[in-house]
XYZ file of C-alpha atoms in Angstrom:
689
model
C 114.570 82.811 100.220
C 114.119 82.861 103.990
C 115.839 86.208 104.041
C 113.629 87.550 101.173
C 110.536 86.543 103.115
C 111.459 89.013 105.922
C 110.322 91.939 103.594
C 106.970 92.267 105.596
C 108.690 92.590 108.807
C 111.206 95.127 107.549
C 108.473 97.336 105.864
C 106.224 97.159 109.128
C 109.234 98.412 111.195
C 109.692 101.349 108.850
C 105.989 102.325 108.699
C 105.270 105.993 108.850
C 101.579 107.147 109.583
C 100.067 108.968 106.663
C 102.370 107.351 104.057
C 101.165 104.409 101.864
C 103.879 102.395 100.087
C 102.661 98.740 100.116
C 99.769 96.670 101.341
C 101.058 96.735 104.819
C 100.382 100.498 105.040
C 96.769 100.149 104.334
C 94.297 100.578 107.082
C 92.943 96.995 106.688
C 96.281 95.506 107.551
C 96.645 97.850 110.549
C 93.311 96.754 111.779
C 94.190 93.051 111.476
C 97.380 93.783 113.522
C 95.127 94.687 116.386
C 92.602 91.910 115.845
C 92.708 88.620 117.733
C 92.560 85.456 115.538
C 90.474 83.715 118.099
C 88.562 85.036 121.058
C 90.221 82.392 123.323
C 93.735 83.322 122.278
C 95.632 86.679 122.702
C 97.496 85.897 119.512
C 96.816 88.698 116.840
C 97.082 88.532 113.008
C 100.768 88.706 111.909
C 102.082 88.698 115.495
C 104.545 85.978 114.311
C 107.316 87.412 112.013
C 106.981 84.281 109.939
C 103.272 84.835 109.160
C 102.736 85.089 105.481
C 100.383 87.629 103.567
C 98.884 86.182 100.545
C 96.903 87.770 97.608
C 94.577 85.584 95.392
C 93.899 86.426 91.815
C 91.988 84.647 89.047
C 90.938 85.329 85.512
C 89.670 83.426 82.540
C 91.596 83.151 79.312
C 90.776 81.553 76.012
C 92.904 78.543 75.023
C 91.997 78.479 71.335
C 90.767 81.189 68.876
C 87.027 80.709 68.717
C 84.123 82.236 66.684
C 82.189 82.739 70.027
C 83.941 83.968 73.179
C 83.567 82.090 76.368
C 84.279 78.638 74.898
C 87.410 76.754 75.643
C 88.326 78.715 78.541
C 90.433 78.031 81.673
C 90.598 80.038 84.995
C 93.979 79.735 86.685
C 94.009 80.367 90.475
C 97.208 82.046 91.708
C 98.595 83.351 94.951
C 100.888 86.334 95.280
C 103.240 86.281 98.241
C 103.195 89.788 99.674
C 105.996 88.947 102.040
C 108.380 89.252 99.113
C 109.480 92.599 97.818
C 107.474 94.310 94.983
C 110.454 93.880 92.891
C 110.216 90.135 92.894
C 106.794 89.058 94.143
C 105.213 89.295 90.662
C 108.065 87.350 88.843
C 106.692 84.040 87.551
C 109.030 82.045 89.613
C 107.365 83.495 92.842
C 103.731 83.147 91.594
C 102.188 80.142 93.232
C 99.466 78.470 90.919
C 97.124 76.511 93.283
C 94.769 75.227 90.645
C 93.135 75.752 87.255
C 89.359 75.707 86.805
C 88.684 73.869 83.465
C 86.251 74.744 80.739
C 85.232 74.433 78.124
C 82.698 76.918 79.350
C 82.759 79.342 82.273
C 81.972 77.704 85.591
C 78.622 78.296 87.205
C 79.812 77.647 90.816
C 83.288 78.855 91.349
C 83.226 78.142 95.027
C 83.136 74.367 94.613
C 86.499 74.612 92.890
C 87.963 76.605 95.852
C 87.015 74.227 98.627
C 90.574 72.475 98.774
C 92.199 75.962 98.836
C 89.754 77.183 101.445
C 90.679 74.176 103.703
C 94.244 75.010 103.416
C 93.702 78.686 104.124
C 91.604 77.884 107.161
C 94.592 75.994 108.542
C 96.750 79.195 107.925
C 94.079 81.362 109.729
C 96.784 83.701 110.898
C 97.406 84.994 107.393
C 95.560 87.598 105.313
C 94.209 86.912 102.012
C 93.609 89.906 99.891
C 92.417 89.634 96.227
C 93.527 91.544 93.045
C 91.151 90.379 90.355
C 89.644 91.210 87.028
C 86.216 92.651 87.176
C 84.829 89.210 86.253
C 87.088 87.413 88.661
C 85.965 89.371 91.750
C 82.384 89.195 90.635
C 82.386 85.406 90.640
C 84.598 84.857 93.644
C 82.325 87.157 95.795
C 79.217 85.968 94.222
C 78.156 89.381 92.896
C 75.739 90.241 90.221
C 77.628 93.115 88.858
C 75.925 95.475 86.421
C 72.762 93.209 86.232
C 71.957 94.201 89.814
C 69.873 97.087 91.083
C 72.967 98.096 93.220
C 75.731 97.121 90.713
C 78.688 98.508 92.707
C 80.465 96.183 95.098
C 81.597 99.103 97.291
C 78.487 101.084 97.826
C 74.794 100.915 97.666
C 74.339 103.487 94.879
C 71.242 102.418 92.928
C 71.448 102.128 89.109
C 68.868 103.010 86.483
C 68.107 101.144 83.163
C 68.134 102.562 79.701
C 64.637 103.742 78.613
C 64.489 101.266 75.764
C 64.296 98.536 78.360
C 65.898 96.059 75.845
C 68.861 95.273 78.221
C 69.082 94.300 81.863
C 72.164 96.509 82.497
C 71.790 99.082 85.279
C 73.896 102.246 84.763
C 75.100 104.502 87.544
C 75.143 108.247 86.972
C 75.585 110.628 89.876
C 72.903 112.788 88.386
C 69.684 111.059 87.328
C 68.382 111.695 83.673
C 66.978 115.197 83.190
C 68.538 115.917 86.571
C 65.598 114.505 88.496
C 67.746 113.465 91.439
C 71.449 113.353 92.427
C 73.814 111.255 94.462
C 76.316 113.283 96.530
C 79.760 111.857 95.655
C 80.930 113.109 99.022
C 78.425 110.913 100.863
C 78.052 107.679 98.896
C 76.396 104.848 100.917
C 79.430 102.604 101.474
C 78.788 99.028 102.151
C 80.343 97.531 105.390
C 81.363 93.963 106.251
C 78.623 93.569 108.967
C 75.956 94.796 106.378
C 77.283 92.602 103.695
C 76.848 89.519 105.986
C 73.375 90.829 106.934
C 72.382 91.056 103.385
C 73.614 87.495 102.738
C 71.643 86.158 105.724
C 68.515 87.879 104.230
C 69.190 86.275 100.765
C 69.774 82.753 102.434
C 66.458 83.064 104.327
C 64.423 83.937 101.276
C 62.974 81.641 98.410
C 61.311 82.014 95.044
C 60.438 85.404 93.835
C 61.559 87.142 97.084
C 65.005 85.476 96.632
C 65.290 86.796 92.988
C 64.281 90.357 94.238
C 66.764 90.399 97.054
C 69.701 89.313 94.987
C 68.853 91.729 92.314
C 68.378 94.567 94.973
C 71.610 93.796 97.035
C 73.705 92.866 93.921
C 74.737 89.482 95.710
C 74.008 86.050 94.560
C 74.959 84.383 97.827
C 77.565 83.709 100.350
C 81.183 83.736 99.126
C 83.342 80.957 100.325
C 85.962 83.530 101.434
C 83.482 84.880 104.131
C 84.722 82.035 106.210
C 88.066 83.542 106.588
C 88.245 85.893 109.744
C 90.799 88.054 107.991
C 88.521 88.890 105.056
C 86.587 92.157 104.893
C 84.135 91.600 101.957
C 83.859 95.183 101.215
C 87.558 95.890 100.562
C 89.122 92.399 99.961
C 88.816 92.891 96.192
C 90.033 96.401 95.148
C 88.975 97.512 91.682
C 91.850 96.383 89.429
C 93.138 99.462 87.786
C 94.709 97.431 84.811
C 91.069 96.371 83.727
C 89.425 99.558 84.886
C 91.771 102.170 83.346
C 93.196 100.360 80.381
C 90.635 97.873 79.213
C 87.621 99.854 79.979
C 87.738 103.723 80.567
C 90.443 104.486 77.914
C 88.918 102.315 75.077
C 85.657 103.733 75.849
C 86.871 107.305 75.679
C 88.384 106.519 72.321
C 84.983 105.190 71.223
C 83.410 108.399 72.290
C 85.933 110.500 70.388
C 85.462 108.461 67.081
C 81.600 108.275 67.425
C 81.378 104.597 67.931
C 80.339 104.311 71.627
C 77.055 102.253 71.827
C 75.453 104.232 69.012
C 75.667 107.767 70.698
C 76.337 110.775 68.699
C 78.062 113.823 70.268
C 74.601 115.187 71.358
C 75.048 118.696 72.686
C 78.781 118.252 73.078
C 81.667 118.731 70.601
C 84.161 116.095 71.382
C 84.320 113.845 68.244
C 87.288 113.779 66.069
C 86.848 113.560 62.282
C 88.050 110.447 60.490
C 90.942 112.178 58.675
C 92.313 113.640 61.910
C 92.013 110.326 63.774
C 93.920 108.607 60.980
C 96.697 111.201 61.366
C 96.747 110.513 65.010
C 97.168 106.795 64.319
C 99.917 107.389 61.745
C 101.929 109.610 64.224
C 101.455 106.796 66.868
C 102.704 104.133 64.664
C 105.589 106.194 63.301
C 106.819 106.817 66.930
C 107.757 103.175 67.498
C 111.315 103.292 66.267
C 112.007 106.552 68.171
C 110.665 105.295 71.529
C 112.874 103.034 73.664
C 111.618 99.361 73.719
C 111.644 99.516 77.508
C 108.899 102.143 77.399
C 106.459 99.863 75.251
C 106.806 96.818 73.368
C 104.740 97.750 70.358
C 102.636 100.605 69.368
C 100.268 99.826 66.464
C 98.314 102.432 64.514
C 95.491 103.230 67.017
C 93.197 104.225 64.060
C 93.587 101.209 61.919
C 94.877 98.521 64.366
C 93.144 99.334 67.645
C 92.112 95.620 67.949
C 95.871 94.918 68.597
C 96.007 97.128 71.728
C 96.265 95.433 75.046
C 96.294 96.903 78.540
C 99.910 97.772 78.704
C 99.830 99.544 75.331
C 96.673 101.528 76.227
C 98.573 102.358 79.434
C 101.459 103.919 77.611
C 99.359 105.470 74.953
C 96.970 107.381 77.288
C 99.682 108.621 79.627
C 102.459 109.559 77.139
C 101.235 109.671 73.570
C 97.619 110.978 74.018
C 98.618 114.377 75.452
C 100.824 115.029 72.505
C 98.667 113.712 69.603
C 95.337 115.070 70.950
C 96.842 118.623 71.634
C 95.074 121.061 69.209
C 92.763 118.317 67.852
C 90.474 117.618 70.817
C 88.491 120.643 72.009
C 90.067 122.435 74.883
C 87.720 121.251 77.707
C 87.862 117.602 76.613
C 91.584 117.763 76.248
C 91.927 119.227 79.794
C 89.688 116.430 80.799
C 92.000 113.879 79.320
C 95.057 115.533 81.066
C 93.145 115.248 84.351
C 92.608 111.574 83.801
C 96.393 111.195 83.022
C 97.121 112.859 86.324
C 94.731 110.365 88.145
C 96.513 107.375 86.619
C 99.963 108.640 87.442
C 98.969 109.318 91.081
C 97.464 105.849 91.305
C 100.792 104.372 90.106
C 102.931 106.324 92.489
C 105.201 104.047 94.650
C 104.555 106.223 97.722
C 101.503 108.361 98.501
C 100.655 110.393 101.559
C 97.267 111.076 103.058
C 97.344 114.452 101.350
C 97.940 112.729 98.070
C 95.050 110.489 98.590
C 92.784 113.502 99.453
C 93.917 115.285 96.316
C 93.233 112.013 94.267
C 89.798 111.919 95.711
C 89.121 115.522 94.632
C 90.416 114.816 91.172
C 88.460 111.785 90.647
C 85.146 113.452 91.772
C 85.980 116.314 89.487
C 86.658 114.016 86.595
C 83.532 111.864 86.975
C 81.391 114.940 87.401
C 82.906 116.424 84.189
C 82.396 113.177 82.396
C 78.816 113.131 82.948
C 78.414 116.685 81.854
C 80.515 116.244 78.757
C 79.422 112.738 77.487
C 76.194 111.662 79.379
C 74.796 115.236 79.303
C 72.091 114.166 81.830
C 69.928 112.658 79.073
C 67.989 109.494 79.549
C 68.887 108.288 76.002
C 72.714 108.716 76.727
C 72.657 106.979 80.185
C 74.662 104.052 78.614
C 77.622 106.374 78.927
C 77.432 105.962 82.736
C 79.004 102.503 82.949
C 79.970 100.858 86.237
C 83.578 101.335 85.486
C 83.138 105.234 85.434
C 81.375 104.966 88.910
C 84.177 102.697 90.152
C 86.788 105.400 89.863
C 85.029 107.120 92.722
C 86.198 104.355 95.116
C 89.864 104.263 94.247
C 90.967 106.463 97.154
C 88.916 104.397 99.492
C 90.713 101.208 98.389
C 94.092 103.052 98.430
C 93.581 103.790 102.103
C 92.205 100.373 102.916
C 94.470 97.955 101.015
C 97.445 99.971 99.982
C 98.821 100.925 96.464
C 96.631 100.066 93.698
C 99.506 98.643 91.632
C 99.962 96.059 94.382
C 96.832 94.341 93.353
C 96.512 95.047 89.620
C 96.144 92.034 87.173
C 99.231 92.334 85.032
C 100.737 89.538 86.782
C 97.546 87.409 86.178
C 97.570 88.296 82.499
C 101.352 87.387 82.212
C 100.748 84.040 84.130
C 97.904 83.116 81.593
C 100.181 83.915 78.677
C 102.838 81.759 80.280
C 100.505 78.911 80.340
C 99.175 79.209 76.889
C 102.124 77.514 75.145
C 101.705 74.435 77.351
C 98.257 73.720 75.502
C 99.349 71.712 72.394
C 96.448 69.164 72.283
C 93.051 70.370 71.240
C 91.461 67.133 72.337
C 92.789 67.040 75.973
C 93.965 70.653 76.636
C 93.071 70.560 80.398
C 95.158 67.508 81.026
C 98.185 69.258 79.412
C 97.590 72.278 81.608
C 97.205 70.218 84.765
C 100.503 68.322 83.943
C 102.411 71.508 83.222
C 101.377 73.269 86.345
C 102.039 70.262 88.521
C 105.506 69.678 87.028
C 106.299 73.372 87.282
C 105.523 73.370 90.907
C 107.502 70.161 91.519
C 110.567 71.502 89.748
C 110.289 74.850 91.804
C 110.222 72.845 95.051
C 113.299 70.875 93.939
C 115.099 73.905 92.967
C 114.464 75.580 96.393
C 115.207 72.588 98.415
C 118.481 71.611 96.705
C 119.447 75.253 95.709
C 119.517 74.393 92.043
C 119.479 77.018 89.259
C 116.302 77.684 87.366
C 116.215 75.288 84.307
C 114.340 78.000 82.221
C 117.010 80.474 82.619
C 120.366 80.841 80.807
C 122.870 82.172 83.178
C 125.475 84.198 81.469
C 128.738 84.840 83.167
C 128.301 87.731 85.494
C 130.163 89.337 88.353
C 129.374 91.861 91.118
C 130.785 95.206 91.871
C 131.956 96.314 95.304
C 128.328 97.721 96.013
C 126.751 94.458 95.043
C 125.601 95.509 91.412
C 125.664 92.607 89.022
C 127.423 93.344 85.736
C 128.398 91.210 82.680
C 131.839 90.584 81.461
C 131.229 93.001 78.749
C 130.571 95.858 81.236
C 132.716 98.148 83.401
C 131.856 99.816 86.574
C 134.204 102.395 88.178
C 134.126 102.521 92.075
C 133.917 106.408 91.875
C 130.702 106.158 90.092
C 128.661 103.437 91.797
C 125.472 104.219 89.982
C 126.880 103.952 86.508
C 127.732 100.876 84.430
C 129.354 101.357 81.092
C 129.173 99.003 78.241
C 130.408 98.242 74.554
C 131.791 99.165 72.138
C 134.860 100.282 74.044
C 137.629 102.246 72.340
C 140.843 102.703 74.412
C 143.019 104.440 71.754
C 141.375 107.801 71.371
C 143.071 110.460 68.999
C 142.794 113.783 70.785
C 141.615 116.014 68.002
C 141.499 119.738 68.305
C 137.746 119.678 68.477
C 137.604 117.068 71.188
C 140.350 118.852 73.168
C 138.306 122.121 72.964
C 135.277 120.429 74.196
C 137.192 118.896 77.144
C 138.755 122.324 77.922
C 135.452 124.213 77.943
C 134.094 121.692 80.393
C 137.031 121.640 82.796
C 137.088 125.487 82.536
C 133.858 125.565 84.409
C 134.836 123.078 86.953
C 138.256 124.557 87.566
C 137.451 128.275 87.058
C 140.194 130.713 86.726
C 142.618 128.298 84.844
C 143.858 129.143 81.436
C 143.109 126.949 78.528
C 146.666 125.812 78.177
C 146.793 124.896 81.874
C 143.634 122.796 81.499
C 144.962 121.027 78.362
C 148.183 120.184 80.093
C 146.317 118.570 83.145
C 144.029 116.314 81.067
C 145.594 112.848 81.076
C 145.096 111.897 77.336
C 146.263 108.312 77.759
C 143.527 107.725 80.316
C 140.698 108.529 77.780
C 138.361 105.666 76.880
C 135.298 105.909 74.881
C 132.153 103.731 75.576
C 129.108 103.116 73.469
C 126.476 102.629 76.147
C 125.705 102.809 79.787
C 122.974 102.059 82.305
C 121.960 103.638 85.525
C 121.816 101.147 88.494
C 120.222 99.584 90.279
C 116.871 100.110 88.441
C 117.536 102.999 86.005
C 117.413 103.165 82.180
C 119.759 101.886 79.498
C 121.066 104.353 77.068
C 123.272 104.048 73.922
C 125.105 106.578 71.878
C 123.498 107.831 68.641
C 125.964 106.206 66.397
C 124.847 102.648 67.575
C 121.280 103.460 66.622
C 122.276 105.017 63.347
C 124.222 101.871 62.269
C 121.343 99.448 63.243
C 118.185 99.807 61.209
C 116.166 97.576 63.484
C 117.213 99.568 66.698
C 114.744 101.313 68.922
C 116.149 104.681 69.654
C 117.354 105.057 73.179
C 119.999 107.694 72.721
C 118.004 110.806 73.606
C 118.171 111.705 77.297
C 116.764 114.015 80.009
C 119.434 115.777 81.960
C 119.716 118.782 84.420
C 122.113 121.597 84.280
C 122.544 124.663 86.722
C 122.839 127.760 84.234
C 123.150 131.195 85.722
C 119.638 132.888 86.081
C 121.401 136.250 85.595
C 123.376 135.280 82.527
C 121.798 138.267 80.534
C 123.070 140.720 83.148
C 126.790 141.380 83.115
C 126.955 143.158 86.410
C 124.705 140.910 88.472
C 126.092 137.848 90.571
C 125.789 134.292 89.479
C 122.523 132.784 90.534
C 122.386 129.006 89.719
C 118.944 127.713 88.726
C 118.093 124.109 87.886
C 116.987 123.627 84.396
C 115.737 120.406 82.574
C 117.182 119.829 79.149
C 116.801 117.073 76.624
C 119.346 116.030 74.006
C 120.932 113.263 71.980
C 123.854 111.277 73.556
C 126.691 111.440 70.956
C 129.641 109.943 72.953
C 130.828 108.752 76.367
C 134.349 109.312 77.686
C 136.199 108.243 80.710
C 138.946 110.685 81.443
C 141.358 111.520 84.306
C 142.147 115.303 85.203
C 145.314 115.748 87.239
C 144.950 118.584 89.722
C 147.652 120.848 90.709
C 148.820 118.717 93.630
C 149.044 115.672 91.568
C 145.723 114.155 92.591
C 144.082 112.055 89.796
C 140.449 112.883 89.688
C 138.402 110.546 87.215
C 135.380 111.866 85.236
C 132.790 110.172 83.045
C 131.730 112.746 80.432
C 128.741 112.724 78.015
C 128.966 114.518 74.674
C 125.335 115.772 74.056
C 123.504 117.551 71.337
C 120.773 119.589 73.050
C 117.271 119.968 71.837
C 115.854 123.504 71.958
C 113.130 122.959 74.457
C 113.629 126.245 76.434
C 114.086 124.497 79.762
C 110.520 123.100 79.797
C 109.859 119.910 81.793
C 107.700 117.333 80.064
C 106.810 115.600 83.193
C 105.046 118.570 84.667
C 101.186 118.851 84.262
C 101.671 122.527 83.228
C 103.499 121.538 80.136
C 102.041 118.370 78.709
C 103.734 118.859 75.350
C 107.260 119.846 75.113
C 108.618 119.987 71.591
C 111.492 121.115 69.495
C 112.246 121.802 65.955
C 116.023 122.348 65.899
C 119.185 121.063 67.761
C 121.630 123.317 69.528
C 125.409 123.142 69.447
C 126.722 120.167 71.284
C 128.434 120.337 74.714
C 130.109 118.179 77.348
C 128.379 117.501 80.695
C 129.070 115.138 83.521
C 127.259 111.725 83.136
C 125.633 112.098 86.430
C 123.554 114.996 85.300
C 121.740 112.565 83.075
C 118.512 111.275 84.714
C 116.830 109.016 82.246
C 116.139 108.013 78.731
C 113.313 109.642 76.682
C 111.476 109.039 73.472
C 110.028 111.231 70.791
C 107.072 111.690 68.606
C 107.458 113.204 65.223
C 104.782 115.854 64.291
C 104.356 118.366 61.544
C 105.658 121.180 63.864
C 108.604 119.271 65.037
C 109.466 116.584 67.618
C 107.601 116.252 70.935
C 109.347 114.666 73.968
C 108.170 111.542 75.646
C 109.408 111.534 79.179
C 108.234 108.830 81.683
C 110.709 109.894 84.484
C 108.063 110.715 87.095
C 108.101 108.124 89.727
C 105.493 105.295 89.654
C 104.858 101.638 88.922
C 104.827 100.765 85.203
C 104.996 97.717 83.014
C 108.419 96.810 81.931
C 109.230 94.960 78.705
C 111.970 92.606 79.383
C 113.188 89.206 77.988
C 112.779 85.910 79.860
C 116.054 86.570 81.776
C 114.639 89.921 83.074
C 116.902 92.010 80.854
C 115.881 94.986 78.706
C 115.701 94.522 74.981
C 117.890 97.538 74.366
């Protein structure tokens, strides 16, 4: 564990200006590295290599199903150790639960429950505490009023306006006021500062009665947050907008409500963005039918979005909007609204990139401003009666580039780990009479067992440790897997067939492949140099260390319950001048998709007797004409027939892909663009496939 905790030091030593890869590349961390902890001491934040960076997160969850929401709730408070690598920091075993705020109803004064934690943090003053919270969590921790304030946004002082009906106290934040009476310049929003934040708090603390109520409403602040006592905290950027809640539990569901005509009673107005009921049902059916032909590592479940949208959670919305929506909405949503959706998908994917540069953030800034401006034009239409379309979550998108620069990648503070931890606690509640005692006991004993395991180097009790071994390059494999040293990034698996009958057809396929590798040799020469006794057929493989798991088509065909992970993305180098006999060969890289039929390990004996091993993949290509489904220019890549099969080297395979069946054929679901994503694994961290 001590070695794992050196991640912060390693990342800091490799920092490159203008590149953001983790929270330690954000400007806020760089500022703290130049800030003295105390005026009387030259020691600066994180001068000690053993200093720990912590992130705090909290969110409420319901213990039992209730007719009314908000009852029987509990609010766990967890700490994320940023000194650990992103690969392991959000694993449950590394999440520190420092307390649970009991119900049955939501607490009124959350700061009172945080005093013990604050006392500990003040003793650890050399550390930084950042927060990755749900919208409700950040509002309560920082004592913000949210959308009930005249200045609802916690990042800027943009003033909201109410619906003309005046029946609700919610303030909406359009950039352009109703009837275009006034306009906020999205390039010059009045950003809050830490000093101004504290000044506003002082004004509130010095007021009473009616003046106090007016000031809290005007500033959007209820009082002084307990976290303001930490010197490392900047109240304006310590709680980045959580993109899990922002994107996948607010913006995406609201867009869907717009399309089906159910958003807060609004009709389409002067626009034309609504989808008729029959078409929406068709979209829902295509979504649900895609589940068997999409790998389970992509998404756990994908219900009918037309009939069972209530079953959709953040991770399902995330997958649907990024990979399914561009396919099922094509030709069904009017062009300008469809392009608006594609732009939103690009915004999401850029926010999820593992590494972004300053130019990427500038591009994101322009994309977000364009998207929000178009959103107001398409859905709000600058009408006072439609101002409810301009929710705080739409405005919050404008501040994502700001937080990316200040606190690092947005995936580093999203709330998926908080949601998972709440789900982890739920089975501990067995008693409806004393549920909070059960939660307390479970959390306490979990922490005790974790300490015992670390101190005495004991295995985790909750994990079953199957017999595994490591390859020469440190990759862990099971006893049913094989790794060849010549192919360090490939691990082969069962079923394994060692006695292969060399049929004429198989021999022809091998000969065609080696005829390209060893050009100029005759077919007979090539056949004689293939060591038939070395041929082994495998049924599956995985790309290591963090790549996909892929199976051959026969394994999928023989298992009715299997999720299809036999279709792959691979790249070849065909001749760009193939149609011109007298022109020289000009290789060009071409993306192809196809179905994996077989995997072969084979040895070719060269003319000098050197034995060269190959792992070859027998693939049946899809006719996709070389189009790349990950490119914004080609959001829908489809095919309606398969091409003759061929043999390729296994290292040309880049990833597994899914498909969606449509009337015109099959569309490719390719998520091989880099970026953070939710992974669906079992309790041992293994894929379900």
